[in-house]
Structure formats: structure tokens, C-alpha cells
Amino acid sequence: MHQRSRCPLSNKLLPVPRRELIRRLGKLGFVGPFPGAGHEYMSRGLLEVRIPNPHGSDISTALLQKILKRAGISREEWFDTD
């Protein structure tokens, strides 16, 4: 389990490294990442989710929430991918 991805006492989202985001999306049925116009993306069926460019720091909780919402992933599903 990646220690920074989940608070052990709650379902609170915490910042996550880009690699961890890609790994978990893969476990949830997404394929990729594929090159896109400005950002890479991952897809599941017809759904495409943009992946932030690598920049050395973790993906913020606010951006992670937006990505999960766009992907149709609940917090429970996210935490179950540990």
C-alpha cells in the first residue's frame, strides 16, 4: 500500500504520485496512457480521462477528485485498488 494515497482512519483523499494514479486506473480497467494533444490520457470503453503531465510533484487532492469524478470512480473503488 502506498502510504500517502489513503489516510488509514478515513476515506480522505491525499496527494498521489502520477505513477500511482496510472497504476490504480489500470487496476480499474483503464488502458494507457496514450499520447494526446496536450496531455496523455487513459481510456475505458468510450471514456477518456486526461492524465497530468509528469512534473515531479504529487497530484493534488483537488485534481485527483476531478479525475475520479470524470472517470466515474467512487472513493470506495479508489481505495479498494490499494
PDB file of C-alpha atoms in Angstrom:
ATOM      1  CA  MET A   1       0.000   0.000   0.000  1.00  0.00           C
ATOM      2  CA  HIS A   2       1.266   3.442  -0.867  1.00  0.00           C
ATOM      3  CA  GLN A   3       1.254   5.328   2.440  1.00  0.00           C
ATOM      4  CA  ARG A   4       0.399   8.760   1.026  1.00  0.00           C
ATOM      5  CA  SER A   5      -2.596   7.624  -1.012  1.00  0.00           C
ATOM      6  CA  ARG A   6      -5.001   6.974   1.870  1.00  0.00           C
ATOM      7  CA  CYS A   7      -5.480   8.065   5.432  1.00  0.00           C
ATOM      8  CA  PRO A   8      -5.863   4.806   7.396  1.00  0.00           C
ATOM      9  CA  LEU A   9      -8.697   6.129   9.564  1.00  0.00           C
ATOM     10  CA  SER A  10     -10.955   7.580   6.873  1.00  0.00           C
ATOM     11  CA  ASN A  11     -11.727   7.774   3.198  1.00  0.00           C
ATOM     12  CA  LYS A  12      -9.828  11.035   2.874  1.00  0.00           C
ATOM     13  CA  LEU A  13      -8.061  11.507  -0.424  1.00  0.00           C
ATOM     14  CA  LEU A  14      -4.421  12.522  -0.199  1.00  0.00           C
ATOM     15  CA  PRO A  15      -1.951  13.643  -2.877  1.00  0.00           C
ATOM     16  CA  VAL A  16      -0.763  10.785  -5.070  1.00  0.00           C
ATOM     17  CA  PRO A  17       2.210  10.366  -7.426  1.00  0.00           C
ATOM     18  CA  ARG A  18       1.420  10.210 -11.152  1.00  0.00           C
ATOM     19  CA  ARG A  19       2.662   6.606 -11.379  1.00  0.00           C
ATOM     20  CA  GLU A  20       0.280   5.589  -8.600  1.00  0.00           C
ATOM     21  CA  LEU A  21      -2.646   7.244 -10.418  1.00  0.00           C
ATOM     22  CA  ILE A  22      -1.804   5.341 -13.611  1.00  0.00           C
ATOM     23  CA  ARG A  23      -1.355   2.058 -11.714  1.00  0.00           C
ATOM     24  CA  ARG A  24      -4.696   2.354  -9.951  1.00  0.00           C
ATOM     25  CA  LEU A  25      -6.584   3.431 -13.062  1.00  0.00           C
ATOM     26  CA  GLY A  26      -5.128   0.357 -14.762  1.00  0.00           C
ATOM     27  CA  LYS A  27      -6.455  -1.863 -11.979  1.00  0.00           C
ATOM     28  CA  LEU A  28      -9.862  -0.236 -12.504  1.00  0.00           C
ATOM     29  CA  GLY A  29      -9.954  -1.246 -16.170  1.00  0.00           C
ATOM     30  CA  PHE A  30      -8.379   1.748 -17.884  1.00  0.00           C
ATOM     31  CA  VAL A  31      -5.724   1.218 -20.560  1.00  0.00           C
ATOM     32  CA  GLY A  32      -2.882   3.536 -21.499  1.00  0.00           C
ATOM     33  CA  PRO A  33      -1.568   6.100 -21.034  1.00  0.00           C
ATOM     34  CA  PHE A  34      -1.671   7.146 -24.674  1.00  0.00           C
ATOM     35  CA  PRO A  35      -0.240  10.337 -26.165  1.00  0.00           C
ATOM     36  CA  GLY A  36      -2.736  13.149 -26.584  1.00  0.00           C
ATOM     37  CA  ALA A  37      -2.719  16.696 -27.911  1.00  0.00           C
ATOM     38  CA  GLY A  38      -1.563  18.308 -24.653  1.00  0.00           C
ATOM     39  CA  HIS A  39      -1.754  15.547 -22.071  1.00  0.00           C
ATOM     40  CA  GLU A  40      -1.619  11.785 -22.081  1.00  0.00           C
ATOM     41  CA  TYR A  41      -4.901  10.004 -21.485  1.00  0.00           C
ATOM     42  CA  MET A  42      -6.212   6.631 -20.379  1.00  0.00           C
ATOM     43  CA  SER A  43      -9.398   5.041 -21.633  1.00  0.00           C
ATOM     44  CA  ARG A  44     -12.026   2.513 -20.596  1.00  0.00           C
ATOM     45  CA  GLY A  45     -14.520   1.855 -23.361  1.00  0.00           C
ATOM     46  CA  LEU A  46     -15.505   5.213 -24.839  1.00  0.00           C
ATOM     47  CA  LEU A  47     -14.460   7.130 -21.712  1.00  0.00           C
ATOM     48  CA  GLU A  48     -11.169   9.021 -21.877  1.00  0.00           C
ATOM     49  CA  VAL A  49      -9.500  10.590 -18.844  1.00  0.00           C
ATOM     50  CA  ARG A  50      -6.615  13.026 -19.201  1.00  0.00           C
ATOM     51  CA  ILE A  51      -3.538  12.298 -17.106  1.00  0.00           C
ATOM     52  CA  PRO A  52      -1.487  15.216 -15.732  1.00  0.00           C
ATOM     53  CA  ASN A  53       1.961  15.653 -17.237  1.00  0.00           C
ATOM     54  CA  PRO A  54       4.874  14.469 -15.085  1.00  0.00           C
ATOM     55  CA  HIS A  55       6.286  17.402 -13.148  1.00  0.00           C
ATOM     56  CA  GLY A  56       7.999  15.848 -10.162  1.00  0.00           C
ATOM     57  CA  SER A  57       5.385  16.576  -7.529  1.00  0.00           C
ATOM     58  CA  ASP A  58       2.298  14.648  -6.463  1.00  0.00           C
ATOM     59  CA  ILE A  59      -1.142  15.170  -7.971  1.00  0.00           C
ATOM     60  CA  SER A  60      -3.150  17.350  -5.601  1.00  0.00           C
ATOM     61  CA  THR A  61      -6.285  16.084  -3.898  1.00  0.00           C
ATOM     62  CA  ALA A  62      -8.385  18.658  -5.783  1.00  0.00           C
ATOM     63  CA  LEU A  63      -7.121  17.432  -9.160  1.00  0.00           C
ATOM     64  CA  LEU A  64      -7.427  13.797  -8.070  1.00  0.00           C
ATOM     65  CA  GLN A  65     -11.084  14.418  -7.153  1.00  0.00           C
ATOM     66  CA  LYS A  66     -11.731  15.888 -10.610  1.00  0.00           C
ATOM     67  CA  ILE A  67     -10.048  12.946 -12.333  1.00  0.00           C
ATOM     68  CA  LEU A  68     -12.011  10.394 -10.298  1.00  0.00           C
ATOM     69  CA  LYS A  69     -15.282  12.210 -10.956  1.00  0.00           C
ATOM     70  CA  ARG A  70     -14.582  12.349 -14.704  1.00  0.00           C
ATOM     71  CA  ALA A  71     -13.680   8.645 -14.649  1.00  0.00           C
ATOM     72  CA  GLY A  72     -16.818   7.701 -12.708  1.00  0.00           C
ATOM     73  CA  ILE A  73     -14.758   6.186  -9.888  1.00  0.00           C
ATOM     74  CA  SER A  74     -16.069   6.317  -6.326  1.00  0.00           C
ATOM     75  CA  ARG A  75     -13.803   6.817  -3.326  1.00  0.00           C
ATOM     76  CA  GLU A  76     -14.550   3.249  -2.249  1.00  0.00           C
ATOM     77  CA  GLU A  77     -13.403   1.906  -5.623  1.00  0.00           C
ATOM     78  CA  TRP A  78     -10.285   4.084  -5.461  1.00  0.00           C
ATOM     79  CA  PHE A  79      -9.322   2.839  -2.007  1.00  0.00           C
ATOM     80  CA  ASP A  80     -10.086  -0.783  -2.905  1.00  0.00           C
ATOM     81  CA  THR A  81      -7.336  -0.671  -5.555  1.00  0.00           C
ATOM     82  CA  ASP A  82      -4.545  -0.498  -2.936  1.00  0.00           C
TER      83      ASP A  82
END
